[in-house]
PDB file of C-alpha atoms in Angstrom:
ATOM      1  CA  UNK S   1     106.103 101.134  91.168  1.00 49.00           C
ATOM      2  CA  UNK S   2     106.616 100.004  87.252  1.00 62.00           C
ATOM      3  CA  UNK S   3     103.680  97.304  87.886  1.00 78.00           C
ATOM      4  CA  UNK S   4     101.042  99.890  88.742  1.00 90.00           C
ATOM      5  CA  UNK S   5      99.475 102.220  86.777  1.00 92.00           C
ATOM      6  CA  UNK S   6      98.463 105.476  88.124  1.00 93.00           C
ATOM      7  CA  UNK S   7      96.932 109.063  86.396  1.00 93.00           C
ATOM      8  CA  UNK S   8      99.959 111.150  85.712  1.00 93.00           C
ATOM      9  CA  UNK S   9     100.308 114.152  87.778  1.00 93.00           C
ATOM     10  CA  UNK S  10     100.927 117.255  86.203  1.00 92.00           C
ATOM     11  CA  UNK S  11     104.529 118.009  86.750  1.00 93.00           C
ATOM     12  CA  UNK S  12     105.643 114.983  84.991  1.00 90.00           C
ATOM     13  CA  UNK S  13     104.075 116.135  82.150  1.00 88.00           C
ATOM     14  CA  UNK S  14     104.900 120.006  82.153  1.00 90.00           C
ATOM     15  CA  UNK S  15     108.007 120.020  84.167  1.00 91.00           C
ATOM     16  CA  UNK S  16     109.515 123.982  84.647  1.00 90.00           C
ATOM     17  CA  UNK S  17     112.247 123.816  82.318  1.00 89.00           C
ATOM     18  CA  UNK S  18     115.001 126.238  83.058  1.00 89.00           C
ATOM     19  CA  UNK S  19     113.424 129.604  83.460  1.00 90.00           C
ATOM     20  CA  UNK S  20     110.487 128.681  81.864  1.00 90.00           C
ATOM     21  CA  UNK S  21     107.501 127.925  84.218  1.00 90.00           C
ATOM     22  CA  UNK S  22     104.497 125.507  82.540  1.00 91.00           C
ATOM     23  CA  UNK S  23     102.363 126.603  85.801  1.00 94.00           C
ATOM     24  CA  UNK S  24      99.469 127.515  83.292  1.00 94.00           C
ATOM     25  CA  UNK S  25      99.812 123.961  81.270  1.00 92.00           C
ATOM     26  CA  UNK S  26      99.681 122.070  84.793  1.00 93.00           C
ATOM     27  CA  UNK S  27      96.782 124.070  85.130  1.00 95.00           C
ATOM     28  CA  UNK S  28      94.757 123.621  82.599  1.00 92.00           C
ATOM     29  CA  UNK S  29      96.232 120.002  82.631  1.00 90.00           C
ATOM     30  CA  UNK S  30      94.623 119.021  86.287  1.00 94.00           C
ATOM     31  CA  UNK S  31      91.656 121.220  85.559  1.00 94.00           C
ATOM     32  CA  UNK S  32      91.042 118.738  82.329  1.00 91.00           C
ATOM     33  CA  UNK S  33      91.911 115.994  84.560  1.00 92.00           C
ATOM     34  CA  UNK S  34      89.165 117.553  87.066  1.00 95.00           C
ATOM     35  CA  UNK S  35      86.625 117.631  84.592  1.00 92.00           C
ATOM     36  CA  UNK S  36      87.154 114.409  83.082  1.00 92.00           C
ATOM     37  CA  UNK S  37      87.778 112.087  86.471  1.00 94.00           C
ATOM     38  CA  UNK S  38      85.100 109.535  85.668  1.00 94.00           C
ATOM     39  CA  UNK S  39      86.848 108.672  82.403  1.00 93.00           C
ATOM     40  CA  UNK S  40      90.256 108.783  84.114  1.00 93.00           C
ATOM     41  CA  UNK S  41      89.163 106.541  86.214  1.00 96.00           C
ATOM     42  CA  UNK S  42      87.533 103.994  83.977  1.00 95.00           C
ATOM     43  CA  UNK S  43      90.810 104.330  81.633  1.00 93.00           C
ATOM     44  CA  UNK S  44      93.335 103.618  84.904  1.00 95.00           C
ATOM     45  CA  UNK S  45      90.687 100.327  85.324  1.00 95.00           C
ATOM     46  CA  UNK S  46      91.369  99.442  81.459  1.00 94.00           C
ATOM     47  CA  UNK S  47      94.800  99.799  82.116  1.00 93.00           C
ATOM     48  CA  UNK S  48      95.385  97.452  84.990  1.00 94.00           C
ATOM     49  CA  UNK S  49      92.957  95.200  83.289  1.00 94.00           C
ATOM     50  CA  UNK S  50      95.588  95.482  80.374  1.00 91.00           C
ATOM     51  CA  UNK S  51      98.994  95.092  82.493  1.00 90.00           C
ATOM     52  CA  UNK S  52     101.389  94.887  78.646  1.00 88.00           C
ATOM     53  CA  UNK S  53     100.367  98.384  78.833  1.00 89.00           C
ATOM     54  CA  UNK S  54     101.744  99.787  81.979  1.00 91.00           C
ATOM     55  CA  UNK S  55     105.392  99.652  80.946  1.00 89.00           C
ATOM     56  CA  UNK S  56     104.570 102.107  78.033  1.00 86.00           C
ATOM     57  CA  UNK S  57     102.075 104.195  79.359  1.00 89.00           C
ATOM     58  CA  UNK S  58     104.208 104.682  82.891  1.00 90.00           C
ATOM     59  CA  UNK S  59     107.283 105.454  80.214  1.00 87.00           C
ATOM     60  CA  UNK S  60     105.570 108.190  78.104  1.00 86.00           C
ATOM     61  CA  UNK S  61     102.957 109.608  81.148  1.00 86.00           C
ATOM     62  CA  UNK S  62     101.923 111.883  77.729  1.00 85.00           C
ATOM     63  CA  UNK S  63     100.059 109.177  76.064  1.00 84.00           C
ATOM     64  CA  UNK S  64      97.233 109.122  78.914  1.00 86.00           C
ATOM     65  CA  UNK S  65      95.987 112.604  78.392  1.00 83.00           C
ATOM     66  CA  UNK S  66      94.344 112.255  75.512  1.00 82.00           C
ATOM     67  CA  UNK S  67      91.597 110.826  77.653  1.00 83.00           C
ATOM     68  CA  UNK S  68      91.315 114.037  78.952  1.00 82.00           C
ATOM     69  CA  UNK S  69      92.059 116.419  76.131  1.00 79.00           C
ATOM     70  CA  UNK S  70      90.289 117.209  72.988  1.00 70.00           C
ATOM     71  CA  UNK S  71      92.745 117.411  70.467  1.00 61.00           C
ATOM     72  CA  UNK S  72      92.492 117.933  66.806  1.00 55.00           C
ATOM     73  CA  UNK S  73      89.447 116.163  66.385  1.00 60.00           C
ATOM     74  CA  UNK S  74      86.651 117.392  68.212  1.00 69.00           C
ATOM     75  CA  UNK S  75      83.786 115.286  66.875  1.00 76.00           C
ATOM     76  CA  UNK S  76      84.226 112.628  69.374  1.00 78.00           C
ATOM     77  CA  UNK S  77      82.220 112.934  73.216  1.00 84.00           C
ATOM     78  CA  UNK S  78      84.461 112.080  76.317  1.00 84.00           C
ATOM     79  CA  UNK S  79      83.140 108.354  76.024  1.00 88.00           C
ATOM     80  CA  UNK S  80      83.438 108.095  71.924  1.00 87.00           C
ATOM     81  CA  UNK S  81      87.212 109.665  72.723  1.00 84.00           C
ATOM     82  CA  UNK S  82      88.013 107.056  75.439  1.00 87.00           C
ATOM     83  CA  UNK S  83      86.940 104.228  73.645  1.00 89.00           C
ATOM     84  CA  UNK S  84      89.013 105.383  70.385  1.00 85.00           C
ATOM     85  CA  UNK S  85      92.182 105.403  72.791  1.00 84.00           C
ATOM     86  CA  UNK S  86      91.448 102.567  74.164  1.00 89.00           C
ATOM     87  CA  UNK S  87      90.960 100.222  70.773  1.00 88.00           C
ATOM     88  CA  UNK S  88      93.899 102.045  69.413  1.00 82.00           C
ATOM     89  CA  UNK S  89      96.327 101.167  72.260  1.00 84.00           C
ATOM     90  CA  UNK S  90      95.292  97.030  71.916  1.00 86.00           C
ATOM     91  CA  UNK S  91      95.039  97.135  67.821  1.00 81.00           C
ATOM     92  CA  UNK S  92      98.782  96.801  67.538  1.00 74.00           C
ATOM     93  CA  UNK S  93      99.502  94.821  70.589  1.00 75.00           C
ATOM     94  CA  UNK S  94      97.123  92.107  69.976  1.00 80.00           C
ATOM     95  CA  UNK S  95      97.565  91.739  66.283  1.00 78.00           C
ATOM     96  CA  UNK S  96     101.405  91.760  66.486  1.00 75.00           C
ATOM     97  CA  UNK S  97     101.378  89.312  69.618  1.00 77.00           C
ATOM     98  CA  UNK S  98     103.890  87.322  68.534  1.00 79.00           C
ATOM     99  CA  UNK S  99     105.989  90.209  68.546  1.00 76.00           C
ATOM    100  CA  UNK S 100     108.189  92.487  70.646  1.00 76.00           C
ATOM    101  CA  UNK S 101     106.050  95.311  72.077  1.00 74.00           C
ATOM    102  CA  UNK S 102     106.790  98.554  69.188  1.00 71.00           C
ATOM    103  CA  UNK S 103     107.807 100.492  71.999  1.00 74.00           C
ATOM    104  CA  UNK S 104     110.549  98.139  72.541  1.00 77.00           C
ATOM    105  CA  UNK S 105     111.188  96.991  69.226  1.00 76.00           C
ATOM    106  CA  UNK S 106     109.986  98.785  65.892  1.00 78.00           C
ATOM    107  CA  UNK S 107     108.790  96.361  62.685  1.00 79.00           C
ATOM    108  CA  UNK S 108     110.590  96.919  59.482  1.00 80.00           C
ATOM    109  CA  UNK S 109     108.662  95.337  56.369  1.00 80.00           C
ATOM    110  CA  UNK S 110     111.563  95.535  54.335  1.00 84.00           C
ATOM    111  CA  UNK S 111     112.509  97.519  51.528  1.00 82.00           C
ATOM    112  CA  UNK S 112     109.740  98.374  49.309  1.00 83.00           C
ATOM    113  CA  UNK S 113     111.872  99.587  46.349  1.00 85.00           C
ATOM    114  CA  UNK S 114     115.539 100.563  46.534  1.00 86.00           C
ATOM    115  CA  UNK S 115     116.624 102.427  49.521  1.00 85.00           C
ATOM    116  CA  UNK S 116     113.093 103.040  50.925  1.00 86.00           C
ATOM    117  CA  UNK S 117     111.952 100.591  54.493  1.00 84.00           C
ATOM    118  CA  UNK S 118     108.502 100.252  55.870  1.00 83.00           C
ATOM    119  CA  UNK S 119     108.749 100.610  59.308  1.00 77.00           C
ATOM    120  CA  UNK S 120     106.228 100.522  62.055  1.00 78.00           C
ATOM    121  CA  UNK S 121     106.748 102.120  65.109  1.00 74.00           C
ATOM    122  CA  UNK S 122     105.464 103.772  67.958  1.00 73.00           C
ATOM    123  CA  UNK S 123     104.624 108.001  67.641  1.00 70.00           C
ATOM    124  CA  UNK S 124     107.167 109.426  69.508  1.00 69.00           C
ATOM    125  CA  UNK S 125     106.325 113.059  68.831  1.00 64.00           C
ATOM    126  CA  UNK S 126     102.703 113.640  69.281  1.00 61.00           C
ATOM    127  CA  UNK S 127     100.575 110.968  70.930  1.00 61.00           C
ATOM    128  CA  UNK S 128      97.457 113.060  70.762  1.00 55.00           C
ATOM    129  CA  UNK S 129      97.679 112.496  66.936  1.00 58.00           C
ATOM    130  CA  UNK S 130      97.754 108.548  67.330  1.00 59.00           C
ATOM    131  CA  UNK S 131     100.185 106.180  68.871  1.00 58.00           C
ATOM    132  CA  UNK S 132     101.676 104.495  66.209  1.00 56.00           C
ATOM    133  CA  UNK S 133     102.950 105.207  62.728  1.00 43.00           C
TER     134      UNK S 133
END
């Protein structure tokens, strides 16, 4: 259903693609998931509390697993990381209200000098590094 949000499962994340078999990603991916269930949980309750965001994160089931994934940045505890997520994914939507979700619609400022936009729009290439840019 599009107007629930549920944890991803694995496979939808690291499908087999060809002859290629992601067994040891989907591994890793529900042990994560395992270890990090509380959090899950408390981020699928901020998510239904938060219904503009089921259509994007039920779209791109890759931007949830930073919740259970250190990335890059390693400083942050489970709790410091959830809450990070979790301001980042309302920051946009509530300051640009009045505005088509950037999922659905990216914001160009205009042309700051001559043949160079501003554009804001959602990261569709690495989540784990931020949502938008």
């Amino acid at each position: 259903m599009k107007n629930l949000y549920k944890w991803p499962a694995a496979q939808s994340l690291y499908p087999n693609q060809g002859k290629k078999s992601y067994a040891g990603k989907r591994f890793r991916y529900r042990l994560r998931s395992w270890l990090h269930h509380s959090k899950i949980k408390q981020f699928e309750q901020f998510v239904t509390q938060n219904p503009q965001l089921i259509p994007l994160l039920n779209a791109r089931p890759n931007y949830s697993y930073p919740v259970a994934h250190r990335f890059l940045d390693k400083r942050f505890s489970a709790k410091q990381r959830l809450q990070k997520i979790t301001d980042n994914l309302l920051f946009l939507p509530q300051k640009l209200a009045h505005l088509p979700p950037l999922w659905e619609q990216a914001v160009n400022f205009g042309e700051i000098i001559a043949d160079f936009e501003l554009w804001l729009n959602i990261n569709e290439h690495q989540p784990m590094e931020g949502f938008w840019h």
